[in-house]
Structure formats: structure tokens, C-alpha cells
């Protein structure tokens, strides 16, 4: 198999899906060598079967806004691969959502989920509905209308959605409530649920904490640690928030965070008190990050820009795809950045990744370093099946072990001749081998 040939087929079939093709190209390029060691994969046409989702649901969602007007949004669920467990992956509500973006996310999810060591397949869903600026009642009506369609395609052993951009505890609660009413069953079909109704302790923290645990492992390979490091973070949502908190706990200093309008840079560092204020701003008031300056005027706010020009030791992109390009990567390296740890999915462009790898700095792809979120989702599924809840300490220990294991697998499959760890290759090969073997065993 030549990665190029498969890509040509996919480009011809899906010419209008650039993000999907970008994600596929990255994986195919890095697994080509390993794949070619297994002629049986070729006979089973594994690559095409792994790149194209099992199925895609696309539906119209109508809901009533507060003025009584009927609104229309698009809804999607992509069930990509269930070779190692039920389809599992988040739901994204954002105005930018389209089929290409959800297909890239759904394509990456089975590999990520395979890395977690837990039995989960991969999928993704969402809508171009944006919760921003909507009332609570509008969000609830939208979630209910969305699940009216989505509900028939999911189930505790079929497909288990969770949160992603624009979908947090509030949205999961509303979707779960509607799903329960439709099915007349209390099941663990969603993860990221509230603690009172089957949610797992530490699921809100899991992606950010897990990413920083992964960062710790990467730094350890250089005899280094998070302590004393200045960290540029992007995003100010769920992943960014808990990445910042864990950095603080480990003695590092977050110096930036952002939203889609711009970023803040605090030269004095974001300490725990300032972090609490960000939590209030984003989760309490659902306000813009620029408001940070009202309380901390020593910081600066830069409209319409990304934080990557600020001098830092470590960068953690935690907002969205393609938010860090080649030029910004070169700037980070020139400023002495030693590690880039992705909290978001595919935040670095292929050009940026090349810059980091050529400079031989530590760089981890999201499917390895942000896998803590879906890992604790998997642990939530286990707790629901047992009808028990584990302590925060138990969940945290398991999360820690999982992130260490993912790191060790990246090192195992990604170490190059000169000792440099190519985490992209490591994560893709390790993730791929397990899914591919499961597919082989299950026949056509
Ligand atoms: P949230 O909705 O909580 O936060 C998203 C943050 O990113 C917000 O600050 C948002 O700003 C910003 N953002 C969103 N879209 C854009 C955009 N197009 N351009 C610039 N900024 C944008 O989402 P999460 O924190 O949950 O997700 C962040 C990333 O992490 C995503 O890539 C997601 O796929 C990934 N991820 C999330 C996991 C989870 O468990 N939640 C697990 C693994 C990965 P604004 O408020 O202006 O929209
Ligand atoms: O991208 C991701 O891994 C997530 N949004 C979390 C998925 C999940 O099922 O918890």
C-alpha cells in the first residue's frame, strides 16, 4: 500500500473535506512502514476500511427560540469504527461544525481510544448550533430536539456520546434527560453526566489533567519537569481550564489563555486566584476572556490573535483545530520553547508539526496527550455498568496510569534511530495496530 494512493482515492471521493483528509494523511504517512510489514492487512483492505466511517447520520434539527421563531440547524453522528468496543466520542456544538470537521474527529477517535487501553470504539457528532449567546431554555430545547433524532442511533452498547467544544455538563444533562424519556431506561449512554446521576468524579478535569500528566512524562525523558516553566495556553474552556490548574499545582505558571476573539497575556502569571476568576468568567457568566483585564489590568488583551508569539517554555494549544501554524511554530522554537503538548484535537498544522520535529523539541499529538478525557469517560462507563462510583483518588490514579501507559507506547513505537521520540508516529502506530488486529480477527 502506498499512503499516496489511498489518499488519492479519498481525495476523489471526498474533495470538500480538507480537515478529514489532513487527519488521514498524517496517520497514513506515519503507519506506512509498519503496515507494509503486514501483507495480510493489504489482503483485507484494512486501510480503506479504517479510513472510511462505518456510517454517517446527518439530520435536520428544528427548535423554537425564545421569541417563538423556529430555527434550523444541522445534526450529525459519525460512527467510525467499533472493532474494539462501542462507538465512543464527543458531541461538538459550534457554528463552524460541518461534515469534514466531524469526520476528522471521528477518524482520530478509534486510534485515541485504542491507546487508552479501555474497550472503546470511536465516533463523533455535533451540530452547527452555537450555545454562545443563547438562553438556558434555548439550549435545553435545542438539546432535546437534537436527541429526538440522535436518540435512535445510540445506546450503552452501541454508541456513547460525551462533550466536546460547546458541550459540557449542562448540555450533556439536557441530552441525557431527553434520551432517558425517549427510551424509558436509565442507562450510561452519555458520559460527562452530573455527579448525581452517574457521572464520574474527575471527568470534567480529566482532559486537562491528563494532558499535563502526559507533558510530565515527556519532560521526564529529558530529566526535566513542569516546575518553574512558563506555559502558553490557548482556549479558556474545559480543557484549557484544567490544564492550567494542573500546571499551577505542579509549580508551573500559565501566562496566556484565549477564546475565539483574542488572547490575554499576564506577565505576572495566572495564579490560583486568577484561575478562579477565569472559571467564574467562563463557566459562571459565560463571558469573553477580555473581561480578565477588568480585574487584572496589568495583563494585556490582544484581539484577533493567538498567544504563540509570547515567550514561553511550553505551549499547550487547547482550543481548536489548526490554531497553530508553521510560522507561529517557528516563532515558538526561536523563543526557546522546549515542548508542545496538544490538549485540543489537531491544533497544530502539518507545517507546524514539521517545524517542531525538525527542531527536535518535544511534541505530542492530541490523540495521545488529550486521551485523558475519553479515558475517564471509559471509566464512567465501567462505573455505570457496576452501578458504583469510585473515589476521586481512585479515578485520578487510573488516569495517571493510563497517561503513563500511552506515553510508554509512544516511546516504544516512535523512537527513532537517533533517540528522538516521534510521538506522532508512536501514537499512530500503537493505536492502529490494536484496531487493525481486532478487525482482522473479526473478518469481513
Ligand atoms: P470548550 O467549548 O469548553 O472550550 C473551547 C475553547 O476554545 C473556548 O475558549 C473557545 O472560545 C475556543 N474555541 C472554540 N472554537 C474556536 C475557534 N474556531 N477558534 C478559536 N477558538 C475557538 O471546549 P473544550 O475545552 O472541551 O475543547 C477544546 C479542544 O479540546 C477541542 O479541540 C476538543 O475537541 C478537544 N478535546 C476536548 C475533550 C473534552 O473532554 N472536552 C477531550 C479531548 C479533546 P469561544 O468561547 O470564543 O468559542
Ligand atoms: O475528543 C475527545 O476525545 C472528546 N471530546 C472526549 C470524548 C469522550 O467520549 O469523552
GROMACS .gro file of C-alpha atoms and ligand atoms in nm:
model
  502
    1UNK     CA    1   0.000   0.000   0.000
    2UNK     CA    2   0.118   0.344  -0.073
    3UNK     CA    3  -0.028   0.610   0.150
    4UNK     CA    4  -0.035   0.835  -0.155
    5UNK     CA    5  -0.266   0.604  -0.350
    6UNK     CA    6  -0.519   0.570  -0.070
    7UNK     CA    7  -0.516   0.944  -0.024
    8UNK     CA    8  -0.585   0.995  -0.392
    9UNK     CA    9  -0.890   0.771  -0.367
   10UNK     CA   10  -1.015   0.961  -0.063
   11UNK     CA   11  -0.946   1.298  -0.225
   12UNK     CA   12  -1.152   1.195  -0.524
   13UNK     CA   13  -1.437   1.068  -0.308
   14UNK     CA   14  -1.437   1.349  -0.053
   15UNK     CA   15  -1.297   1.655  -0.230
   16UNK     CA   16  -1.466   1.905   0.001
   17UNK     CA   17  -1.340   1.765   0.331
   18UNK     CA   18  -0.997   1.921   0.395
   19UNK     CA   19  -0.978   1.856   0.770
   20UNK     CA   20  -1.071   1.491   0.724
   21UNK     CA   21  -0.808   1.446   0.451
   22UNK     CA   22  -0.549   1.626   0.668
   23UNK     CA   23  -0.606   1.388   0.960
   24UNK     CA   24  -0.598   1.081   0.735
   25UNK     CA   25  -0.277   1.192   0.564
   26UNK     CA   26  -0.097   1.233   0.895
   27UNK     CA   27  -0.191   0.883   1.009
   28UNK     CA   28  -0.120   0.711   0.677
   29UNK     CA   29   0.223   0.868   0.644
   30UNK     CA   30   0.326   0.754   0.988
   31UNK     CA   31   0.193   0.397   0.974
   32UNK     CA   32   0.306   0.315   0.620
   33UNK     CA   33   0.625   0.140   0.727
   34UNK     CA   34   0.457  -0.074   0.993
   35UNK     CA   35   0.164  -0.151   0.764
   36UNK     CA   36   0.395  -0.280   0.494
   37UNK     CA   37   0.533  -0.536   0.739
   38UNK     CA   38   0.187  -0.698   0.741
   39UNK     CA   39   0.086  -0.823   0.395
   40UNK     CA   40  -0.229  -0.974   0.547
   41UNK     CA   41  -0.360  -0.620   0.612
   42UNK     CA   42  -0.341  -0.547   0.241
   43UNK     CA   43  -0.546  -0.857   0.156
   44UNK     CA   44  -0.814  -0.743   0.398
   45UNK     CA   45  -0.812  -0.392   0.252
   46UNK     CA   46  -0.768  -0.263   0.605
   47UNK     CA   47  -0.665   0.090   0.524
   48UNK     CA   48  -0.972   0.186   0.324
   49UNK     CA   49  -1.193   0.017   0.583
   50UNK     CA   50  -1.024   0.208   0.862
   51UNK     CA   51  -1.031   0.548   0.692
   52UNK     CA   52  -1.395   0.549   0.586
   53UNK     CA   53  -1.651   0.563   0.869
   54UNK     CA   54  -1.886   0.269   0.921
   55UNK     CA   55  -2.177   0.512   0.878
   56UNK     CA   56  -2.271   0.879   0.891
   57UNK     CA   57  -2.605   1.010   1.017
   58UNK     CA   58  -2.700   1.359   0.904
   59UNK     CA   59  -3.026   1.519   1.010
   60UNK     CA   60  -3.217   1.845   1.041
   61UNK     CA   61  -3.282   1.984   1.388
   62UNK     CA   62  -3.568   2.227   1.440
   63UNK     CA   63  -3.619   2.408   1.767
   64UNK     CA   64  -3.806   2.714   1.894
   65UNK     CA   65  -3.611   3.018   2.011
   66UNK     CA   66  -3.728   3.247   2.293
   67UNK     CA   67  -3.912   3.476   2.052
   68UNK     CA   68  -4.118   3.183   1.920
   69UNK     CA   69  -3.930   3.161   1.591
   70UNK     CA   70  -3.843   2.818   1.454
   71UNK     CA   71  -3.471   2.771   1.393
   72UNK     CA   72  -3.298   2.509   1.182
   73UNK     CA   73  -2.959   2.351   1.247
   74UNK     CA   74  -2.779   2.050   1.106
   75UNK     CA   75  -2.709   1.749   1.327
   76UNK     CA   76  -2.459   1.468   1.271
   77UNK     CA   77  -2.330   1.148   1.425
   78UNK     CA   78  -2.043   0.962   1.267
   79UNK     CA   79  -1.992   0.604   1.379
   80UNK     CA   80  -1.641   0.546   1.263
   81UNK     CA   81  -1.519   0.212   1.399
   82UNK     CA   82  -1.639  -0.029   1.669
   83UNK     CA   83  -1.377  -0.303   1.637
   84UNK     CA   84  -1.266  -0.280   2.000
   85UNK     CA   85  -1.581  -0.151   2.171
   86UNK     CA   86  -1.898   0.054   2.126
   87UNK     CA   87  -1.861   0.377   1.926
   88UNK     CA   88  -1.743   0.641   2.170
   89UNK     CA   89  -1.668   1.009   2.129
   90UNK     CA   90  -1.784   1.361   2.192
   91UNK     CA   91  -2.052   1.590   2.056
   92UNK     CA   92  -1.947   1.937   1.934
   93UNK     CA   93  -2.182   2.236   1.917
   94UNK     CA   94  -2.014   2.523   1.731
   95UNK     CA   95  -2.108   2.740   1.435
   96UNK     CA   96  -1.806   2.606   1.240
   97UNK     CA   97  -1.921   2.241   1.261
   98UNK     CA   98  -1.950   2.061   0.928
   99UNK     CA   99  -1.908   1.708   0.798
  100UNK     CA  100  -1.536   1.745   0.729
  101UNK     CA  101  -1.455   1.859   1.083
  102UNK     CA  102  -1.662   1.585   1.244
  103UNK     CA  103  -1.517   1.323   1.010
  104UNK     CA  104  -1.162   1.419   1.104
  105UNK     CA  105  -1.252   1.395   1.471
  106UNK     CA  106  -1.434   1.063   1.424
  107UNK     CA  107  -1.140   0.922   1.226
  108UNK     CA  108  -0.892   1.004   1.503
  109UNK     CA  109  -1.110   0.878   1.787
  110UNK     CA  110  -1.069   0.498   1.739
  111UNK     CA  111  -0.689   0.534   1.749
  112UNK     CA  112  -0.705   0.756   2.057
  113UNK     CA  113  -0.949   0.524   2.229
  114UNK     CA  114  -0.734   0.225   2.143
  115UNK     CA  115  -0.439   0.396   2.315
  116UNK     CA  116  -0.637   0.439   2.639
  117UNK     CA  117  -0.624   0.059   2.700
  118UNK     CA  118  -1.004   0.063   2.752
  119UNK     CA  119  -1.255  -0.120   2.528
  120UNK     CA  120  -1.399   0.169   2.325
  121UNK     CA  121  -1.451   0.219   1.951
  122UNK     CA  122  -1.465   0.566   1.801
  123UNK     CA  123  -1.721   0.817   1.677
  124UNK     CA  124  -1.807   1.184   1.687
  125UNK     CA  125  -2.112   1.403   1.642
  126UNK     CA  126  -2.238   1.754   1.669
  127UNK     CA  127  -2.421   2.045   1.523
  128UNK     CA  128  -2.360   2.390   1.379
  129UNK     CA  129  -2.575   2.520   1.665
  130UNK     CA  130  -2.378   2.761   1.885
  131UNK     CA  131  -2.475   2.776   2.254
  132UNK     CA  132  -2.299   3.113   2.279
  133UNK     CA  133  -2.547   3.395   2.343
  134UNK     CA  134  -2.840   3.153   2.377
  135UNK     CA  135  -3.059   3.140   2.687
  136UNK     CA  136  -3.061   2.832   2.907
  137UNK     CA  137  -3.410   2.747   2.781
  138UNK     CA  138  -3.296   2.772   2.419
  139UNK     CA  139  -3.001   2.544   2.484
  140UNK     CA  140  -3.234   2.295   2.653
  141UNK     CA  141  -3.484   2.298   2.364
  142UNK     CA  142  -3.204   2.255   2.114
  143UNK     CA  143  -3.052   1.962   2.306
  144UNK     CA  144  -3.393   1.794   2.327
  145UNK     CA  145  -3.460   1.840   1.955
  146UNK     CA  146  -3.112   1.710   1.872
  147UNK     CA  147  -3.161   1.394   2.081
  148UNK     CA  148  -3.504   1.334   1.931
  149UNK     CA  149  -3.313   1.236   1.615
  150UNK     CA  150  -2.981   1.120   1.759
  151UNK     CA  151  -3.150   0.904   2.023
  152UNK     CA  152  -3.244   0.622   1.787
  153UNK     CA  153  -2.881   0.566   1.685
  154UNK     CA  154  -2.712   0.542   2.026
  155UNK     CA  155  -2.720   0.313   2.328
  156UNK     CA  156  -2.500   0.192   2.614
  157UNK     CA  157  -2.357  -0.089   2.400
  158UNK     CA  158  -2.398   0.084   2.063
  159UNK     CA  159  -2.266   0.437   2.078
  160UNK     CA  160  -2.191   0.651   2.383
  161UNK     CA  161  -2.160   1.028   2.322
  162UNK     CA  162  -1.997   1.284   2.554
  163UNK     CA  163  -1.892   1.650   2.546
  164UNK     CA  164  -1.657   1.847   2.324
  165UNK     CA  165  -1.647   2.215   2.218
  166UNK     CA  166  -1.972   2.383   2.324
  167UNK     CA  167  -2.095   2.072   2.506
  168UNK     CA  168  -2.029   2.050   2.878
  169UNK     CA  169  -2.217   1.924   3.182
  170UNK     CA  170  -2.522   2.140   3.111
  171UNK     CA  171  -2.571   2.015   2.755
  172UNK     CA  172  -2.498   1.651   2.844
  173UNK     CA  173  -2.757   1.677   3.125
  174UNK     CA  174  -3.028   1.803   2.887
  175UNK     CA  175  -2.945   1.542   2.623
  176UNK     CA  176  -2.938   1.263   2.881
  177UNK     CA  177  -3.274   1.376   3.022
  178UNK     CA  178  -3.440   1.362   2.681
  179UNK     CA  179  -3.276   1.031   2.593
  180UNK     CA  180  -3.398   0.877   2.918
  181UNK     CA  181  -3.751   0.993   2.846
  182UNK     CA  182  -3.745   0.852   2.493
  183UNK     CA  183  -3.604   0.513   2.591
  184UNK     CA  184  -3.774   0.486   2.933
  185UNK     CA  185  -3.446   0.348   3.063
  186UNK     CA  186  -3.174   0.479   3.292
  187UNK     CA  187  -2.854   0.377   3.115
  188UNK     CA  188  -2.497   0.503   3.087
  189UNK     CA  189  -2.550   0.612   2.726
  190UNK     CA  190  -2.385   0.952   2.777
  191UNK     CA  191  -2.065   1.026   2.968
  192UNK     CA  192  -1.976   1.354   3.133
  193UNK     CA  193  -2.302   1.327   3.325
  194UNK     CA  194  -2.366   1.513   3.652
  195UNK     CA  195  -2.231   1.350   3.967
  196UNK     CA  196  -2.584   1.290   4.098
  197UNK     CA  197  -2.687   1.077   3.801
  198UNK     CA  198  -2.399   0.850   3.709
  199UNK     CA  199  -2.120   1.092   3.625
  200UNK     CA  200  -1.762   1.013   3.723
  201UNK     CA  201  -1.562   1.222   3.961
  202UNK     CA  202  -1.280   1.394   3.771
  203UNK     CA  203  -1.441   1.366   3.426
  204UNK     CA  204  -1.454   1.749   3.399
  205UNK     CA  205  -1.086   1.771   3.494
  206UNK     CA  206  -0.971   1.465   3.302
  207UNK     CA  207  -0.865   1.604   2.964
  208UNK     CA  208  -0.663   1.894   3.104
  209UNK     CA  209  -0.513   1.694   3.390
  210UNK     CA  210  -0.434   1.403   3.160
  211UNK     CA  211  -0.259   1.633   2.912
  212UNK     CA  212  -0.037   1.771   3.186
  213UNK     CA  213   0.038   1.418   3.314
  214UNK     CA  214   0.146   1.336   2.959
  215UNK     CA  215   0.357   1.653   2.946
  216UNK     CA  216   0.523   1.547   3.272
  217UNK     CA  217   0.615   1.213   3.115
  218UNK     CA  218   0.763   1.384   2.809
  219UNK     CA  219   0.968   1.621   3.023
  220UNK     CA  220   1.089   1.329   3.237
  221UNK     CA  221   1.260   1.181   2.930
  222UNK     CA  222   1.480   1.492   2.939
  223UNK     CA  223   1.525   1.482   3.316
  224UNK     CA  224   1.303   1.790   3.338
  225UNK     CA  225   0.968   1.883   3.496
  226UNK     CA  226   0.683   2.136   3.484
  227UNK     CA  227   0.816   2.319   3.790
  228UNK     CA  228   0.922   2.674   3.714
  229UNK     CA  229   0.807   2.660   3.350
  230UNK     CA  230   0.611   2.935   3.178
  231UNK     CA  231   0.328   2.782   2.980
  232UNK     CA  232   0.138   2.949   2.695
  233UNK     CA  233  -0.213   2.801   2.685
  234UNK     CA  234  -0.479   2.868   2.422
  235UNK     CA  235  -0.852   2.831   2.480
  236UNK     CA  236  -1.028   2.908   2.805
  237UNK     CA  237  -1.280   2.625   2.800
  238UNK     CA  238  -1.289   2.290   2.972
  239UNK     CA  239  -0.953   2.156   2.855
  240UNK     CA  240  -0.760   2.484   2.896
  241UNK     CA  241  -0.906   2.544   3.242
  242UNK     CA  242  -0.794   2.216   3.393
  243UNK     CA  243  -0.463   2.213   3.208
  244UNK     CA  244  -0.389   2.549   3.373
  245UNK     CA  245  -0.496   2.420   3.714
  246UNK     CA  246  -0.270   2.116   3.698
  247UNK     CA  247   0.023   2.327   3.571
  248UNK     CA  248  -0.024   2.550   3.876
  249UNK     CA  249  -0.040   2.252   4.112
  250UNK     CA  250   0.288   2.125   3.970
  251UNK     CA  251   0.467   2.456   4.018
  252UNK     CA  252   0.447   2.588   3.661
  253UNK     CA  253   0.295   2.919   3.553
  254UNK     CA  254   0.031   2.964   3.284
  255UNK     CA  255   0.089   3.301   3.119
  256UNK     CA  256  -0.180   3.310   2.848
  257UNK     CA  257  -0.525   3.182   2.760
  258UNK     CA  258  -0.770   3.275   2.488
  259UNK     CA  259  -1.107   3.246   2.318
  260UNK     CA  260  -1.210   3.283   1.958
  261UNK     CA  261  -1.189   3.664   1.981
  262UNK     CA  262  -0.836   3.700   2.114
  263UNK     CA  263  -0.593   3.615   2.392
  264UNK     CA  264  -0.481   3.752   2.728
  265UNK     CA  265  -0.117   3.760   2.839
  266UNK     CA  266  -0.046   3.808   3.208
  267UNK     CA  267   0.322   3.897   3.264
  268UNK     CA  268   0.283   3.820   3.637
  269UNK     CA  269   0.143   3.474   3.560
  270UNK     CA  270  -0.206   3.335   3.614
  271UNK     CA  271  -0.211   3.221   3.979
  272UNK     CA  272  -0.480   3.019   4.156
  273UNK     CA  273  -0.685   3.326   4.247
  274UNK     CA  274  -0.678   3.449   3.887
  275UNK     CA  275  -0.764   3.098   3.769
  276UNK     CA  276  -1.074   3.101   3.993
  277UNK     CA  277  -1.173   3.427   3.829
  278UNK     CA  278  -1.136   3.273   3.480
  279UNK     CA  279  -1.361   2.985   3.595
  280UNK     CA  280  -1.622   3.235   3.710
  281UNK     CA  281  -1.596   3.436   3.389
  282UNK     CA  282  -1.620   3.139   3.152
  283UNK     CA  283  -1.842   2.894   3.339
  284UNK     CA  284  -2.045   3.130   3.559
  285UNK     CA  285  -2.102   3.436   3.341
  286UNK     CA  286  -2.021   3.267   3.008
  287UNK     CA  287  -1.833   3.590   2.928
  288UNK     CA  288  -1.546   3.674   2.691
  289UNK     CA  289  -1.187   3.631   2.813
  290UNK     CA  290  -1.116   4.002   2.752
  291UNK     CA  291  -1.305   4.069   3.077
  292UNK     CA  292  -0.999   3.933   3.262
  293UNK     CA  293  -0.845   4.280   3.227
  294UNK     CA  294  -1.127   4.441   3.425
  295UNK     CA  295  -0.993   4.266   3.734
  296UNK     CA  296  -0.626   4.231   3.636
  297UNK     CA  297  -0.533   4.544   3.438
  298UNK     CA  298  -0.163   4.456   3.436
  299UNK     CA  299  -0.240   4.189   3.177
  300UNK     CA  300  -0.280   4.268   2.808
  301UNK     CA  301  -0.555   4.158   2.570
  302UNK     CA  302  -0.475   4.107   2.204
  303UNK     CA  303  -0.781   4.099   1.979
  304UNK     CA  304  -0.789   3.863   1.682
  305UNK     CA  305  -0.455   3.695   1.758
  306UNK     CA  306  -0.313   3.372   1.903
  307UNK     CA  307  -0.078   3.360   2.201
  308UNK     CA  308   0.211   3.186   2.022
  309UNK     CA  309   0.425   3.497   1.986
  310UNK     CA  310   0.465   3.526   2.366
  311UNK     CA  311   0.791   3.390   2.504
  312UNK     CA  312   0.727   3.062   2.687
  313UNK     CA  313   0.895   2.734   2.781
  314UNK     CA  314   0.597   2.517   2.693
  315UNK     CA  315   0.297   2.561   2.463
  316UNK     CA  316  -0.037   2.390   2.516
  317UNK     CA  317  -0.288   2.453   2.238
  318UNK     CA  318  -0.625   2.370   2.396
  319UNK     CA  319  -0.883   2.547   2.177
  320UNK     CA  320  -0.945   2.402   1.832
  321UNK     CA  321  -0.803   2.251   1.510
  322UNK     CA  322  -0.538   2.431   1.304
  323UNK     CA  323  -0.487   2.709   1.556
  324UNK     CA  324  -0.106   2.698   1.542
  325UNK     CA  325   0.063   2.728   1.201
  326UNK     CA  326   0.417   2.687   1.068
  327UNK     CA  327   0.518   3.048   1.121
  328UNK     CA  328   0.390   3.051   1.477
  329UNK     CA  329   0.571   2.722   1.541
  330UNK     CA  330   0.897   2.876   1.416
  331UNK     CA  331   0.841   3.171   1.648
  332UNK     CA  332   0.787   2.940   1.946
  333UNK     CA  333   1.107   2.749   1.869
  334UNK     CA  334   1.302   3.073   1.819
  335UNK     CA  335   1.175   3.192   2.158
  336UNK     CA  336   1.316   2.883   2.329
  337UNK     CA  337   1.003   2.669   2.366
  338UNK     CA  338   1.108   2.314   2.462
  339UNK     CA  339   0.776   2.128   2.449
  340UNK     CA  340   0.439   2.145   2.275
  341UNK     CA  341   0.162   1.934   2.424
  342UNK     CA  342  -0.172   1.930   2.242
  343UNK     CA  343  -0.486   1.949   2.456
  344UNK     CA  344  -0.709   2.016   2.155
  345UNK     CA  345  -0.761   1.783   1.858
  346UNK     CA  346  -0.524   1.859   1.566
  347UNK     CA  347  -0.446   2.217   1.678
  348UNK     CA  348  -0.108   2.220   1.502
  349UNK     CA  349  -0.098   2.232   1.123
  350UNK     CA  350   0.124   1.980   0.937
  351UNK     CA  351   0.373   2.264   0.876
  352UNK     CA  352   0.388   2.342   1.249
  353UNK     CA  353   0.444   1.975   1.337
  354UNK     CA  354   0.732   1.961   1.089
  355UNK     CA  355   0.893   2.267   1.250
  356UNK     CA  356   0.878   2.108   1.597
  357UNK     CA  357   1.008   1.772   1.479
  358UNK     CA  358   1.288   1.926   1.271
  359UNK     CA  359   1.392   2.128   1.577
  360UNK     CA  360   1.371   1.802   1.777
  361UNK     CA  361   1.168   1.955   2.057
  362UNK     CA  362   0.912   1.751   2.249
  363UNK     CA  363   0.583   1.745   2.059
  364UNK     CA  364   0.277   1.531   2.136
  365UNK     CA  365  -0.031   1.494   1.914
  366UNK     CA  366  -0.374   1.534   2.073
  367UNK     CA  367  -0.473   1.174   2.017
  368UNK     CA  368  -0.207   1.079   2.274
  369UNK     CA  369  -0.197   1.376   2.510
  370UNK     CA  370  -0.569   1.461   2.526
  371UNK     CA  371  -0.682   1.099   2.566
  372UNK     CA  372  -0.738   1.152   2.940
  373UNK     CA  373  -1.087   1.287   2.871
  374UNK     CA  374  -1.216   0.985   2.687
  375UNK     CA  375  -1.027   0.761   2.931
  376UNK     CA  376  -1.228   0.887   3.225
  377UNK     CA  377  -1.538   0.859   3.004
  378UNK     CA  378  -1.445   0.491   2.972
  379UNK     CA  379  -1.409   0.472   3.349
  380UNK     CA  380  -1.752   0.636   3.382
  381UNK     CA  381  -1.894   0.357   3.161
  382UNK     CA  382  -1.731   0.097   3.387
  383UNK     CA  383  -1.877   0.261   3.698
  384UNK     CA  384  -2.223   0.276   3.536
  385UNK     CA  385  -2.204  -0.094   3.446
  386UNK     CA  386  -2.107  -0.177   3.804
  387UNK     CA  387  -2.366   0.068   3.942
  388UNK     CA  388  -2.095   0.204   4.169
  389UNK     CA  389  -1.895   0.527   4.192
  390UNK     CA  390  -1.526   0.532   4.254
  391UNK     CA  391  -1.344   0.790   4.465
  392UNK     CA  392  -1.165   1.083   4.304
  393UNK     CA  393  -0.837   0.935   4.419
  394UNK     CA  394  -0.910   0.603   4.250
  395UNK     CA  395  -1.009   0.771   3.922
  396UNK     CA  396  -0.706   1.002   3.932
  397UNK     CA  397  -0.470   0.708   3.991
  398UNK     CA  398  -0.619   0.520   3.697
  399UNK     CA  399  -0.599   0.830   3.477
  400UNK     CA  400  -0.237   0.878   3.575
  401UNK     CA  401  -0.153   0.515   3.493
  402UNK     CA  402  -0.332   0.537   3.158
  403UNK     CA  403  -0.141   0.852   3.056
  404UNK     CA  404   0.188   0.687   3.158
  405UNK     CA  405   0.099   0.381   2.952
  406UNK     CA  406   0.011   0.590   2.647
  407UNK     CA  407   0.341   0.772   2.682
  408UNK     CA  408   0.533   0.445   2.713
  409UNK     CA  409   0.364   0.312   2.398
  410UNK     CA  410   0.453   0.629   2.206
  411UNK     CA  411   0.816   0.582   2.311
  412UNK     CA  412   0.805   0.213   2.217
  413UNK     CA  413   0.669   0.268   1.866
  414UNK     CA  414   0.802   0.618   1.798
  415UNK     CA  415   1.168   0.624   1.899
  416UNK     CA  416   1.389   0.699   1.600
  417UNK     CA  417   1.748   0.588   1.533
  418UNK     CA  418   1.897   0.898   1.695
  419UNK     CA  419   1.682   0.853   2.006
  420UNK     CA  420   1.434   1.132   1.922
  421UNK     CA  421   1.079   1.027   2.009
  422UNK     CA  422   0.840   1.090   1.723
  423UNK     CA  423   0.518   1.091   1.927
  424UNK     CA  424   0.305   1.123   1.613
  425UNK     CA  425   0.441   0.801   1.474
  426UNK     CA  426   0.435   0.630   1.815
  427UNK     CA  427   0.071   0.719   1.882
  428UNK     CA  428  -0.049   0.635   1.533
  429UNK     CA  429   0.130   0.301   1.509
  430UNK     CA  430   0.035   0.189   1.861
  431UNK     CA  431  -0.327   0.297   1.811
  432UNK     CA  432  -0.351   0.147   1.464
  433UNK     CA  433  -0.204  -0.196   1.543
  434UNK     CA  434  -0.466  -0.280   1.803
  435UNK     CA  435  -0.763  -0.169   1.592
  436UNK     CA  436  -0.622  -0.343   1.284
  437UNK     CA  437  -0.566  -0.672   1.470
  438UNK     CA  438  -0.920  -0.662   1.608
  439UNK     CA  439  -1.061  -0.604   1.259
  440UNK     CA  440  -0.855  -0.890   1.118
  441UNK     CA  441  -0.982  -1.126   1.387
  442UNK     CA  442  -1.344  -1.034   1.321
  443UNK     CA  443  -1.335  -1.097   0.946
  444UNK     CA  444  -1.531  -0.912   0.681
  445LIG     P1  445  -1.491   2.434   2.525
  445LIG     O1  446  -1.611   2.464   2.445
  445LIG     O2  447  -1.504   2.416   2.671
  445LIG     O3  448  -1.380   2.544   2.501
  445LIG     C1  449  -1.333   2.571   2.373
  445LIG     C2  450  -1.238   2.689   2.380
  445LIG     O4  451  -1.176   2.705   2.254
  445LIG     C3  452  -1.311   2.819   2.406
  445LIG     O5  453  -1.224   2.906   2.473
  445LIG     C4  454  -1.343   2.867   2.266
  445LIG     O6  455  -1.362   3.006   2.257
  445LIG     C5  456  -1.220   2.826   2.191
  445LIG     N1  457  -1.257   2.798   2.052
  445LIG     C6  458  -1.352   2.713   2.008
  445LIG     N2  459  -1.361   2.716   1.875
  445LIG     C7  460  -1.272   2.805   1.835
  445LIG     C8  461  -1.235   2.852   1.708
  445LIG     N3  462  -1.293   2.808   1.595
  445LIG     N4  463  -1.136   2.943   1.703
  445LIG     C9  464  -1.075   2.988   1.817
  445LIG     N5  465  -1.109   2.948   1.941
  445LIG    C10  466  -1.205   2.858   1.949
  445LIG     O7  467  -1.426   2.304   2.457
  445LIG     P2  468  -1.319   2.203   2.517
  445LIG     O8  469  -1.224   2.275   2.607
  445LIG     O9  470  -1.389   2.084   2.565
  445LIG    O10  471  -1.242   2.158   2.383
  445LIG    C11  472  -1.123   2.222   2.338
  445LIG    C12  473  -1.048   2.129   2.247
  445LIG    O11  474  -1.014   2.008   2.317
  445LIG    C13  475  -1.121   2.082   2.122
  445LIG    O12  476  -1.029   2.065   2.018
  445LIG    C14  477  -1.176   1.946   2.164
  445LIG    O13  478  -1.201   1.864   2.052
  445LIG    C15  479  -1.060   1.895   2.246
  445LIG     N6  480  -1.091   1.787   2.339
  445LIG    C16  481  -1.185   1.802   2.435
  445LIG    C17  482  -1.208   1.700   2.525
  445LIG    C18  483  -1.306   1.713   2.637
  445LIG    O14  484  -1.314   1.622   2.717
  445LIG     N7  485  -1.380   1.820   2.647
  445LIG    C19  486  -1.135   1.573   2.517
  445LIG    C20  487  -1.031   1.572   2.418
  445LIG    C21  488  -1.013   1.675   2.333
  445LIG     P3  489  -1.509   3.068   2.239
  445LIG    O15  490  -1.566   3.067   2.376
  445LIG    O16  491  -1.484   3.202   2.185
  445LIG    O17  492  -1.583   2.980   2.142
  446LIG     O1  493  -1.207   1.438   2.164
  446LIG     C1  494  -1.236   1.368   2.264
  446LIG     O2  495  -1.169   1.270   2.297
  446LIG     C2  496  -1.353   1.409   2.343
  446LIG     N1  497  -1.415   1.510   2.313
  446LIG     C3  498  -1.397   1.326   2.459
  446LIG     C4  499  -1.480   1.210   2.411
  446LIG     C5  500  -1.545   1.128   2.521
  446LIG     O3  501  -1.617   1.036   2.482
  446LIG     O4  502  -1.525   1.154   2.639
   0.00000   0.00000   0.00000
